[in-house]
mmCIF file of C-alpha atoms in Angstrom:
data_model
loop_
_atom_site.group_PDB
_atom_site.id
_atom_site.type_symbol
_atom_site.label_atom_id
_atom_site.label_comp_id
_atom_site.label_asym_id
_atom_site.label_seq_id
_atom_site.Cartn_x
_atom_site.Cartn_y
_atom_site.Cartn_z
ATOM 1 C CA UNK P 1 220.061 101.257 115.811
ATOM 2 C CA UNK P 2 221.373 98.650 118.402
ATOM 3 C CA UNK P 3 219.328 96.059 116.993
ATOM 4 C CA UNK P 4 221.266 96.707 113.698
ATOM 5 C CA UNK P 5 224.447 97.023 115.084
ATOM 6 C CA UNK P 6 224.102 93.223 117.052
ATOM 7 C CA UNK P 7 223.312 92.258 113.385
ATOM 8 C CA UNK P 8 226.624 93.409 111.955
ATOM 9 C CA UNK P 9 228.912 92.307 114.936
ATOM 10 C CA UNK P 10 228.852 89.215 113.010
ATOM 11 C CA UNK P 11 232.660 88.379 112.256
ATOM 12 C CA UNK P 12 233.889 87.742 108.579
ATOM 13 C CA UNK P 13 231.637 88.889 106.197
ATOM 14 C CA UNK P 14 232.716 88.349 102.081
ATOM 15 C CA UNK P 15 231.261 91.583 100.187
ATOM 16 C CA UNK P 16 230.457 91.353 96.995
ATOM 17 C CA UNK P 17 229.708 94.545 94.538
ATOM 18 C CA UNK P 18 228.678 94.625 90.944
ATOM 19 C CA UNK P 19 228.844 97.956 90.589
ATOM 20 C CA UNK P 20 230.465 100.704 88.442
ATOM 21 C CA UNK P 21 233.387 102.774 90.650
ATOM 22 C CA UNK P 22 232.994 106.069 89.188
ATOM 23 C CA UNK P 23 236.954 107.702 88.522
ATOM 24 C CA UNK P 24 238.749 104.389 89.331
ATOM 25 C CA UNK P 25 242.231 103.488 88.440
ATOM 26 C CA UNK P 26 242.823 99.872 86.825
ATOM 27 C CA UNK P 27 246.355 99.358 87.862
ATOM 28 C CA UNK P 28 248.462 95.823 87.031
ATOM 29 C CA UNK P 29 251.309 95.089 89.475
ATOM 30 C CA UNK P 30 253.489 93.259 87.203
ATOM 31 C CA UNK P 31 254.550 96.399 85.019
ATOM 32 C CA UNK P 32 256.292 97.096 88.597
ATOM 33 C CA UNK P 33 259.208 94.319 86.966
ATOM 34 C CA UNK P 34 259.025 96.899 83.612
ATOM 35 C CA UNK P 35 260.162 99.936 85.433
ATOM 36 C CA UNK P 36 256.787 101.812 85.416
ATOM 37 C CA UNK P 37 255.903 103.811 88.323
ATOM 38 C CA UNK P 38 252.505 103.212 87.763
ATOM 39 C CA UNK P 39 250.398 106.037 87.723
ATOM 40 C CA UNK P 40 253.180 108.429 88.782
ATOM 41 C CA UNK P 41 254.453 109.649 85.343
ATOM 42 C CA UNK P 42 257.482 111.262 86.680
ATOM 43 C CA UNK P 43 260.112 111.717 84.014
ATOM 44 C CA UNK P 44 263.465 111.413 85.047
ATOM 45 C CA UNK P 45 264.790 114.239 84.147
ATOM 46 C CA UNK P 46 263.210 117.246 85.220
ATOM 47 C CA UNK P 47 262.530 118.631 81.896
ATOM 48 C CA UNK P 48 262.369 116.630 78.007
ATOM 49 C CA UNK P 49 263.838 118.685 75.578
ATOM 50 C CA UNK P 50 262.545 117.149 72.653
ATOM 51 C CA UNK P 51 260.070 114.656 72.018
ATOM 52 C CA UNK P 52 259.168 112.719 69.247
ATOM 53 C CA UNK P 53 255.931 111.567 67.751
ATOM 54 C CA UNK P 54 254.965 108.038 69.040
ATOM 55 C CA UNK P 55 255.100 105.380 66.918
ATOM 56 C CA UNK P 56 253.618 101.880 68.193
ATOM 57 C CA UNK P 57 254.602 98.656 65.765
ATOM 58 C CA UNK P 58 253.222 96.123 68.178
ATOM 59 C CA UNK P 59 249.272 94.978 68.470
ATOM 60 C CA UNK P 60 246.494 95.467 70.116
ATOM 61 C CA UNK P 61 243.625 93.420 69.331
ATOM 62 C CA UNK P 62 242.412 94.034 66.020
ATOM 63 C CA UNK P 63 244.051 97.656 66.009
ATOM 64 C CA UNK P 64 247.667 96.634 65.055
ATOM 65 C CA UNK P 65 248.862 100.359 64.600
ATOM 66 C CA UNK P 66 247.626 103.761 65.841
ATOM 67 C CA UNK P 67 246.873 104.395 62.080
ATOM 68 C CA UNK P 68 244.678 102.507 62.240
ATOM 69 C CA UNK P 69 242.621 104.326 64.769
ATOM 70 C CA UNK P 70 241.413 107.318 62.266
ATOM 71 C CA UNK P 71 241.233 110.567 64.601
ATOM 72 C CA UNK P 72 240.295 113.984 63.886
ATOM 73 C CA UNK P 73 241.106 114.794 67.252
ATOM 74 C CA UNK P 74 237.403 115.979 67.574
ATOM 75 C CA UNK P 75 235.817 112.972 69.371
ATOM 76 C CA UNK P 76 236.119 113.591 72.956
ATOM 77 C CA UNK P 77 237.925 110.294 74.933
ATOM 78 C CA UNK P 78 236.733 110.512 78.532
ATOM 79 C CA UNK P 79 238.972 108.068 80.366
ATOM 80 C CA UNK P 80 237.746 109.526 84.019
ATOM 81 C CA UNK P 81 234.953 107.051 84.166
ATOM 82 C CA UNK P 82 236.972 102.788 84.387
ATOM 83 C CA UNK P 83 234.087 101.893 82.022
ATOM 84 C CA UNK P 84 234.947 98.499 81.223
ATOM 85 C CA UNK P 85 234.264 97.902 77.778
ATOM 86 C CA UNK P 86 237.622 96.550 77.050
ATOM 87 C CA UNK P 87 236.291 93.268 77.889
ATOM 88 C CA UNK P 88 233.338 93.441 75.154
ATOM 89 C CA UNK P 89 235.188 91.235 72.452
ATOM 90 C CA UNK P 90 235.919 88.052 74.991
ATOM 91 C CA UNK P 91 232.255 88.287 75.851
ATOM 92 C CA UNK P 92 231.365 88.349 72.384
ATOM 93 C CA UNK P 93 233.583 85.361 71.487
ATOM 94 C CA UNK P 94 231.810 83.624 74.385
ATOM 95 C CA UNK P 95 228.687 83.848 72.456
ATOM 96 C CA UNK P 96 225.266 82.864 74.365
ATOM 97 C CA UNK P 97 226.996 81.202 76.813
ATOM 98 C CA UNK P 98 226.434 83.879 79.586
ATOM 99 C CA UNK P 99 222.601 84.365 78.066
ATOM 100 C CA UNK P 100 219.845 84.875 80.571
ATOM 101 C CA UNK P 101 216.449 84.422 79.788
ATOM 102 C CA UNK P 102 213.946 84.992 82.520
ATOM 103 C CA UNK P 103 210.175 84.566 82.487
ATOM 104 C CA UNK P 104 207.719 87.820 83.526
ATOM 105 C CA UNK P 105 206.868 85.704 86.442
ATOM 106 C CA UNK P 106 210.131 84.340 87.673
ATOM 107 C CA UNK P 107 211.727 86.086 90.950
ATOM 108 C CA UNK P 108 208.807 88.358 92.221
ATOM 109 C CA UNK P 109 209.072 88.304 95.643
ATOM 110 C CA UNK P 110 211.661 90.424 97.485
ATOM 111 C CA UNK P 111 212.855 87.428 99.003
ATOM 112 C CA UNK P 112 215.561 85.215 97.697
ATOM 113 C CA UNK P 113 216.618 82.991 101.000
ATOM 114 C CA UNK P 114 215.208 83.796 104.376
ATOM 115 C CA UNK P 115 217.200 80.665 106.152
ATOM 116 C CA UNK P 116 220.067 83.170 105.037
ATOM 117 C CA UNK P 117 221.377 86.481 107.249
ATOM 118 C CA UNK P 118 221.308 88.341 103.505
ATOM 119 C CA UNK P 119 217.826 87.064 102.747
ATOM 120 C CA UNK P 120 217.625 88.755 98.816
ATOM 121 C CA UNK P 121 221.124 87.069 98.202
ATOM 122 C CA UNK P 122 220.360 84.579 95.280
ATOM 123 C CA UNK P 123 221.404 80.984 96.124
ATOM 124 C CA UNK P 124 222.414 80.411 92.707
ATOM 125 C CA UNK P 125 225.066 83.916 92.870
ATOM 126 C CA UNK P 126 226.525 82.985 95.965
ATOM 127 C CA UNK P 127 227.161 79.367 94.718
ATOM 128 C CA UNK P 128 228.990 80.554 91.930
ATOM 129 C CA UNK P 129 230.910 83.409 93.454
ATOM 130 C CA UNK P 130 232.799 80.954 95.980
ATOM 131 C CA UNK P 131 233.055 78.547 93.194
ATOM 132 C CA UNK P 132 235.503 81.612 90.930
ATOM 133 C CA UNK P 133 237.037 82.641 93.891
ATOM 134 C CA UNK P 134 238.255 79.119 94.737
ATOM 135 C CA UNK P 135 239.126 78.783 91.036
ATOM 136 C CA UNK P 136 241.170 82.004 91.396
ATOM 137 C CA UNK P 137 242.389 80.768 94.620
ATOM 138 C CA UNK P 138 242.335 85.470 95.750
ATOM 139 C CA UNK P 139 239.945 84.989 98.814
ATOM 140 C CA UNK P 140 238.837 82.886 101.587
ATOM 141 C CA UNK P 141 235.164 81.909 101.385
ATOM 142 C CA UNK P 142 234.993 78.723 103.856
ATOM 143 C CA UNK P 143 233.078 79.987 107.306
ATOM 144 C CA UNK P 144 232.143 84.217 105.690
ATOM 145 C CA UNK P 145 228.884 85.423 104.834
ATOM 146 C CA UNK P 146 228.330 86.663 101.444
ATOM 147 C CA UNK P 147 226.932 90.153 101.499
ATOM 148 C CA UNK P 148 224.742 91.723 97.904
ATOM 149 C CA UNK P 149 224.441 94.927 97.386
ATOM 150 C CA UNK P 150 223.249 97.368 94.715
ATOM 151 C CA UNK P 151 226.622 99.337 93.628
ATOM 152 C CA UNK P 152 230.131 99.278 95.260
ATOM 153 C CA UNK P 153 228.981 102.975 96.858
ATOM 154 C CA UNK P 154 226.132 101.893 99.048
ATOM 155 C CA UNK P 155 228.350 98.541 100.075
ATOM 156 C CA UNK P 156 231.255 100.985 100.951
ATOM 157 C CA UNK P 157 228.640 103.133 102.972
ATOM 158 C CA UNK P 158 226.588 99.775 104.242
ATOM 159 C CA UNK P 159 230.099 98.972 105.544
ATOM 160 C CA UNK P 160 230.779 102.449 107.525
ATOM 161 C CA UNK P 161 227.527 101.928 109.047
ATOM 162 C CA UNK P 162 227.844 98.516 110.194
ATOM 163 C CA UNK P 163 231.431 99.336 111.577
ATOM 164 C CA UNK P 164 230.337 102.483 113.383
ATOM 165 C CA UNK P 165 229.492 102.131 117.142
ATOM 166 C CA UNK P 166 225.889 103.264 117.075
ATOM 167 C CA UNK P 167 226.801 105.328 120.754
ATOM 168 C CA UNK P 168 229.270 106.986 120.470
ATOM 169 C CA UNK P 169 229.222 110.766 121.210
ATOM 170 C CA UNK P 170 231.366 111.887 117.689
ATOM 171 C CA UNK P 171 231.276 110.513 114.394
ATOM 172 C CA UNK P 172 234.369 107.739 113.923
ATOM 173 C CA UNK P 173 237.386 108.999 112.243
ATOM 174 C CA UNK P 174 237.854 107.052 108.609
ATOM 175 C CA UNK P 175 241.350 106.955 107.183
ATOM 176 C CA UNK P 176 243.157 105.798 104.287
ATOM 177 C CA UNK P 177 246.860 105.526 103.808
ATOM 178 C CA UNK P 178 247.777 108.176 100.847
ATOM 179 C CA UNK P 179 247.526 108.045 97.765
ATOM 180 C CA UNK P 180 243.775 106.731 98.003
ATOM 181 C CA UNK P 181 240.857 106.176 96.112
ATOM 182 C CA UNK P 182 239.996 109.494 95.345
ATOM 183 C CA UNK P 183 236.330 109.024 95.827
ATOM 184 C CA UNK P 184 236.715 108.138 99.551
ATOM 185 C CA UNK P 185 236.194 111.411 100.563
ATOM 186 C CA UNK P 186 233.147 112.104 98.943
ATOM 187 C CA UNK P 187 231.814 108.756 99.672
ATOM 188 C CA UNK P 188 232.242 109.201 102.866
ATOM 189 C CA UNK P 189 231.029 112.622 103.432
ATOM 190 C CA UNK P 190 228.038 112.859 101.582
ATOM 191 C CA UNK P 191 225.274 111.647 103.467
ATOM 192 C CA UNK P 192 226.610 113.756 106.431
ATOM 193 C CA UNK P 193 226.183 110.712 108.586
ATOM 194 C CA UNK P 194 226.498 111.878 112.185
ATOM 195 C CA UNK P 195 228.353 107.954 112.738
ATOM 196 C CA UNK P 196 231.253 108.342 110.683
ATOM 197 C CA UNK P 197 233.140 111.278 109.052
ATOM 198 C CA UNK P 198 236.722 111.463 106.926
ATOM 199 C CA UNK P 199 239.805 111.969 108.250
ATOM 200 C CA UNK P 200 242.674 111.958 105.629
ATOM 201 C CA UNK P 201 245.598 110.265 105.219
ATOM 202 C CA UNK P 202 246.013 107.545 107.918
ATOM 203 C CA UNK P 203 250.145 107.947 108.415
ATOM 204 C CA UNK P 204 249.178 111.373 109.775
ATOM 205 C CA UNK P 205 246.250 110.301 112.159
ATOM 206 C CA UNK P 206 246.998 111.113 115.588
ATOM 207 C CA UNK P 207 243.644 111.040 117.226
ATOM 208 C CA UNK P 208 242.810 108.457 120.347
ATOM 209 C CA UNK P 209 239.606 106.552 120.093
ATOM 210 C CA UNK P 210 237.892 104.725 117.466
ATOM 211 C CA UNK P 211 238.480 104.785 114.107
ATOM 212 C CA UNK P 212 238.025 102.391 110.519
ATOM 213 C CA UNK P 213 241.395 102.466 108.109
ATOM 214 C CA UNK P 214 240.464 101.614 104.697
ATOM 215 C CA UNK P 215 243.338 99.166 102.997
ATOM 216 C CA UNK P 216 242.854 98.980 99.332
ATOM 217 C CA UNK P 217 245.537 96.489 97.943
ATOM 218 C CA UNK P 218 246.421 96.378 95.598
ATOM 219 C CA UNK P 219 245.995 100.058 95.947
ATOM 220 C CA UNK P 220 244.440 102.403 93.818
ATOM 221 C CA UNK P 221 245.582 104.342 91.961
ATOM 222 C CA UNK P 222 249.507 102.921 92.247
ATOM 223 C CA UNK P 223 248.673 99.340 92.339
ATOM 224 C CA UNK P 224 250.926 98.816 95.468
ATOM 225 C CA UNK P 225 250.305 96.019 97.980
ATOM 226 C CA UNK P 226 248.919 97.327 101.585
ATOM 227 C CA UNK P 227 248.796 96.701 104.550
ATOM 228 C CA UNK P 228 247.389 99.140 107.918
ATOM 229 C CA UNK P 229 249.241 101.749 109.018
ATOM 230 C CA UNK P 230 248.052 103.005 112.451
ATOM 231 C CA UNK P 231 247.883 99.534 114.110
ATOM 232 C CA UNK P 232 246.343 100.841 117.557
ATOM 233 C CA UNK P 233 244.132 99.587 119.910
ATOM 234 C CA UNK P 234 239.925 100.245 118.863
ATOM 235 C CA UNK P 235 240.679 100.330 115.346
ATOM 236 C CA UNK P 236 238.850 98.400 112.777
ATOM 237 C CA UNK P 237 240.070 97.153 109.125
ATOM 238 C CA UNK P 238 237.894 97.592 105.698
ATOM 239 C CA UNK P 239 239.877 95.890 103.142
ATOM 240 C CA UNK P 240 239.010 96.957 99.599
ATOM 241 C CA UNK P 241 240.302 94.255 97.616
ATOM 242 C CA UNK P 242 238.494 95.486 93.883
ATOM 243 C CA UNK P 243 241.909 95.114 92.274
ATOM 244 C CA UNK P 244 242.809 91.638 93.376
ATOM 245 C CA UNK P 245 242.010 89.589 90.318
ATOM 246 C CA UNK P 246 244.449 87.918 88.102
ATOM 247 C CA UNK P 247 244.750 90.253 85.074
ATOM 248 C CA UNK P 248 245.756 92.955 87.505
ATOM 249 C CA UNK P 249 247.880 91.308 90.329
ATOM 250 C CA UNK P 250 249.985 88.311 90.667
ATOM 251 C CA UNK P 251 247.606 85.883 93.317
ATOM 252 C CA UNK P 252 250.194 84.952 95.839
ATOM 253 C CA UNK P 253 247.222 83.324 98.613
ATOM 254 C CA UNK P 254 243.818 84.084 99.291
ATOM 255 C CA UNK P 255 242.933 87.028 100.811
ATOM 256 C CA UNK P 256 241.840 86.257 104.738
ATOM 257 C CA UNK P 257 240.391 89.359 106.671
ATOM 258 C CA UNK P 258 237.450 90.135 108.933
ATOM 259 C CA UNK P 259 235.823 92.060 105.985
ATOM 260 C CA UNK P 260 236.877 92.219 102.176
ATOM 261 C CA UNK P 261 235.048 94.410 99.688
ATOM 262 C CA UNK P 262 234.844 92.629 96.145
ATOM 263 C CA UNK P 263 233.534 94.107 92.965
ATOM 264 C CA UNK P 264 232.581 91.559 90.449
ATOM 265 C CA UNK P 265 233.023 94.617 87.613
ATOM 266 C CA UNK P 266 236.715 95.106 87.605
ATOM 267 C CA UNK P 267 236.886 91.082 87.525
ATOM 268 C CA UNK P 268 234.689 91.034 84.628
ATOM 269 C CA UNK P 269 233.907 93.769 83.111
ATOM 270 C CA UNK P 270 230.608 93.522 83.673
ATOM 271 C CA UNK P 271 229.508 97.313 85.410
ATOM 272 C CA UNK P 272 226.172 97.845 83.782
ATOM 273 C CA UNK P 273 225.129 94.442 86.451
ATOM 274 C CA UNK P 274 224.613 95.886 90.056
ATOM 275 C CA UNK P 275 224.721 94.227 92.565
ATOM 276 C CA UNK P 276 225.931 95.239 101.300
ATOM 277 C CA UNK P 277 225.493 95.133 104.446
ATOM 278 C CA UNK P 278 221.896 94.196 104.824
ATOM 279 C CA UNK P 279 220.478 96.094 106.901
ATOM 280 C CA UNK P 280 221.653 98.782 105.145
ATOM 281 C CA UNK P 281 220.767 97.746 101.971
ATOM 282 C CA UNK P 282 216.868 96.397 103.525
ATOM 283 C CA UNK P 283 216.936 99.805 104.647
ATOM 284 C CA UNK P 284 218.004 101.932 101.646
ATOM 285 C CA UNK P 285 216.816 99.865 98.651
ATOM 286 C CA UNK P 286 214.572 96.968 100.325
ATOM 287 C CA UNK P 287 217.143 94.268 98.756
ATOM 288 C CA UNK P 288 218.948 93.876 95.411
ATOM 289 C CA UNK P 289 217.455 92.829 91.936
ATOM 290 C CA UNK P 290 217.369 89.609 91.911
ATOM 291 C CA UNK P 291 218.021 89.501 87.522
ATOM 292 C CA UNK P 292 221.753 90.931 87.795
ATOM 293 C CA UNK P 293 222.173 88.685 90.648
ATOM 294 C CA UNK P 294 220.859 85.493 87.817
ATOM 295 C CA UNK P 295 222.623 87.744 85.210
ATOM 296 C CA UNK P 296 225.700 87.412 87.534
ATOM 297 C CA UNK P 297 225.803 83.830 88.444
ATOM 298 C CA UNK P 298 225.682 82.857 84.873
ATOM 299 C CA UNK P 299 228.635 85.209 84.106
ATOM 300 C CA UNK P 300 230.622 83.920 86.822
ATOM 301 C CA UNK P 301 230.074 80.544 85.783
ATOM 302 C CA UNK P 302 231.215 80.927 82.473
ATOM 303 C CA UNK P 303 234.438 82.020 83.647
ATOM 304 C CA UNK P 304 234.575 78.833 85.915
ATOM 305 C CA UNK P 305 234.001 76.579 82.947
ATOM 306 C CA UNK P 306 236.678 77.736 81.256
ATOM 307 C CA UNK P 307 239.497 77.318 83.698
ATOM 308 C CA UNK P 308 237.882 73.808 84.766
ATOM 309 C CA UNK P 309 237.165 72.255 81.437
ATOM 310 C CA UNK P 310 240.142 74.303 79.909
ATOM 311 C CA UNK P 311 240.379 71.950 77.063
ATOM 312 C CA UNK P 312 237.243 71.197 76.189
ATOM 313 C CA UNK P 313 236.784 75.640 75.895
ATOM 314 C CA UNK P 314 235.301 76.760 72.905
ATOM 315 C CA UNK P 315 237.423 80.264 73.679
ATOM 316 C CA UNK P 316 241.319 79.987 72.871
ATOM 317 C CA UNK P 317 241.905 82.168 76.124
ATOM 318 C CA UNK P 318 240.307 81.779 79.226
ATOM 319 C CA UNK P 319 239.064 85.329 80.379
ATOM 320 C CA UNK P 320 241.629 86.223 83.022
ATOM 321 C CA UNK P 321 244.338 85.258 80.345
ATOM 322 C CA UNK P 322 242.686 87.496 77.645
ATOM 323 C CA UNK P 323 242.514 90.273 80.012
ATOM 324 C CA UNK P 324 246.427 89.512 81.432
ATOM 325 C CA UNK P 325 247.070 89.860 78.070
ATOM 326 C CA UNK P 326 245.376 92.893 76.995
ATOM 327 C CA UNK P 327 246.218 94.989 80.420
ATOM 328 C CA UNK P 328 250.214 94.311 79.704
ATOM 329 C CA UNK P 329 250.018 95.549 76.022
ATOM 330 C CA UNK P 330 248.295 98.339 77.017
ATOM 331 C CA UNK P 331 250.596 99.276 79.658
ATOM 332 C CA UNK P 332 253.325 99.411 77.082
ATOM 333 C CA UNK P 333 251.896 101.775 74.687
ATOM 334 C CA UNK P 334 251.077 103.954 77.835
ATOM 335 C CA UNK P 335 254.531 103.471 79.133
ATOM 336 C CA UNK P 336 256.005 104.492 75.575
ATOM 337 C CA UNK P 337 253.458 107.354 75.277
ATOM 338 C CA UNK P 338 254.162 108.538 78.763
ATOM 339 C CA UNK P 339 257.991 108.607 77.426
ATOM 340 C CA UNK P 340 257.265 111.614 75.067
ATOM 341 C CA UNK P 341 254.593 113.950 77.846
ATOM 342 C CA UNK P 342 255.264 115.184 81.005
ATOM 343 C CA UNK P 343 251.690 115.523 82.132
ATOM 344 C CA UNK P 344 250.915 114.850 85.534
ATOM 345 C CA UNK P 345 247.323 116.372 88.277
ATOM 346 C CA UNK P 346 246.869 116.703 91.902
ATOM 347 C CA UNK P 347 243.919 114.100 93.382
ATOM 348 C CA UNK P 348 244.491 111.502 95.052
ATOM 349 C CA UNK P 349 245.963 113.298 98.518
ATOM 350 C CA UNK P 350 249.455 113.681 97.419
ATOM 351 C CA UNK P 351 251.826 115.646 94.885
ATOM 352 C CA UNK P 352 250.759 116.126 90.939
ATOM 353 C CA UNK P 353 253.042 113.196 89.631
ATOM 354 C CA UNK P 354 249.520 110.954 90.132
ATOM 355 C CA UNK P 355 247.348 111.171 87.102
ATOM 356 C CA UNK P 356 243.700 109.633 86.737
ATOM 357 C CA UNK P 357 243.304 107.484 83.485
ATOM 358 C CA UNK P 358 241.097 104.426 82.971
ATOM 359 C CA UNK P 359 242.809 101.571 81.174
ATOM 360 C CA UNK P 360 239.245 99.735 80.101
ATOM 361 C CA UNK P 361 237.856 101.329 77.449
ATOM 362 C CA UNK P 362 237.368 99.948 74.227
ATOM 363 C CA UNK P 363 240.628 99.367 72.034
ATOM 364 C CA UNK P 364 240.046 102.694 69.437
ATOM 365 C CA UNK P 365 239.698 104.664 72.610
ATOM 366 C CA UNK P 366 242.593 103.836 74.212
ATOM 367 C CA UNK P 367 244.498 104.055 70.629
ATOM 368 C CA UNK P 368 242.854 107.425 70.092
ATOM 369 C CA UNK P 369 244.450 108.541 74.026
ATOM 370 C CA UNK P 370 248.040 107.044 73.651
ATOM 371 C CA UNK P 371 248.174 108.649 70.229
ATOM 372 C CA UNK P 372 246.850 111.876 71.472
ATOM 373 C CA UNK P 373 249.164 111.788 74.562
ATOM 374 C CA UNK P 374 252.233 111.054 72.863
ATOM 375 C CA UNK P 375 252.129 114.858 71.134
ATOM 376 C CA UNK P 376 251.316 116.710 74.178
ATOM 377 C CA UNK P 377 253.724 119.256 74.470
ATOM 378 C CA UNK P 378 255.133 120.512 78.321
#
């Protein structure tokens, strides 16, 4: 355990996940200029009278009118999981440009790079993962250690452990300013770890000692930029920075903390690819699969190309400008639906104006939802 730990005292690692975050909100902090209040659907008035059945001119892909999108209202839209096949169509445009072929007896050994402190990290991934965050310009990679690990879950828990003083006589209190991530909790809780254990919302944390504050900005699930909140002596900052990718957040600098947590599938869609700490993750899974990380690289690359040799693209839109693009259209046939519901649940550690919705899936989906939503009757 204090071997470990010596490993992980290490300052300024650079996390990377390609992973699927089960219940996620995608939120997009310029609809804050449109008068949305993100994902709290609070109506201004405290009751509607009368609503109206939507009706959307405007389009959205290929689907230029809910018409369009046939429903029964049998099919069953589940919009808990952010499954991110929204971004199918610029992949398919991009043709076999992100195509992997690997031979049966290419990458075999569990090793990848044993010069390097995350010896299964592929040479090839890392390279291009600085490479699209300096393209992006939404992180500081210069002087970090890039961290793999198989699903943004065991790289939040690979984190906890690394963080956690191995001697302590009480697990380390783990707070998160409110609303949060609603699968903190869980996460954090459900290997029982006797290192760390959940503590709630961080504004009300009164407790002396030790303790990790998660900062997820910009935030989910109401897309707000964050900062820490208890600011006291022995605490230590995780920031979850999933969200900070063009098509969801203006980029106003690169991102510069101790530790940042990075999932490569809400940049690009790709979830079924996963992909820290490592002696967690030597420990748990004995490394990461060295195909997603090849699968990966060439995905990142891709998106590279097209920002650096914009006008020799083959693609009309580079990928964060398709998915700019999409995210603000969709946002206004939410907002509109939104307009004629009064809907709201209880989740995410405060009141039931927060609701859970994924904005990724695929465009009859969504049509389907906003259609569905905007005759819901309160």
């Amino acid at each position: 355990m204090v071997q470990i730990a010596s490993v992980f005292s290490m300052r300024h690692f650079f996390v990377l996940s390609l992973a699927l975050n089960v219940s996620f909100i995608l939120r997009s902090v310029f609809e804050r200029e449109q008068g949305l209040n993100w994902f709290g659907f609070e109506s201004e008035k405290d009751q509607v009278t009368q609503r109206t059945r939507l009706s959307v001119s405007s389009p959205l892909s290929s689907i230029t009118t809910l018409a369009e999108a046939q429903d029964s209202g049998e099919r069953i839209i589940n919009l808990d999981h952010g499954d991110p096949t929204m971004y199918e169509k610029y992949w398919q445009q991009m043709g076999d440009k992100t195509t992997v072929v690997i031979p049966g007896w290419q990458y075999m050994s569990y090793f990848s790079d044993i010069s390097n402190i995350c010896w299964f990290l592929e040479p090839e991934f890392a390279k291009q993962v600085v490479r699209l965050h300096k393209v992006v310009g939404n992180a500081v990679t210069d002087g970090r250690h890039i961290v793999v690990g198989t699903g943004s879950s065991q790289l939040y828990l690979a984190a906890l452990f690394a963080l956690a003083p191995s001697d302590a006589s009480e697990p380390i209190s783990v707070v998160s300013q409110a609303p949060y991530y609603s699968s903190y909790p869980s996460m954090t809780d459900c290997l029982k770890s006797g290192l760390y254990k959940w503590a709630g919302e961080a504004h009300n944390f009164s407790k002396e000692g030790p303790y990790i504050e998660l900062v997820t900005s910009p935030n989910n699930p109401d897309g707000t930029a964050r900062h820490s909140v208890v600011n006291r002596n022995k605490g230590t900052l995780l920031h979850d920075l999933a969200y900070y990718w063009p098509q969801y957040t203006p980029i106003s600098s690169p991102a510069d903390h101790e530790l940042m947590l990075f999932t490569v599938s809400k940049s690009t869609g790709h979830a079924g690819m996963r992909i820290g700490m490592t002696k967690f993750v030597e420990l748990n899974t004995i490394g990461v699969s060295k195909d997603s990380q090849i699968r990966a690289a060439k995905v990142l690359k891709a998106i590279s190309d097209t920002y650096e040799h914009v006008d020799d693209s083959e693609v009309g839109e580079t990928f964060f400008d398709f998915s700019y693009h999409n995210m603000a259209e969709r946002w206004k046939l939410l907002r509109e639906a939104v307009e004629h519901s009064g809907i709201g649940g209880k989740h995410f550690g405060v009141g039931p104006k927060y609701v859970r919705i994924s904005m990724l899936d695929r465009d009859e989906n969504f049509i389907r939802f906003v259609k569905r939503l905007s005759t819901i009757r309160v």
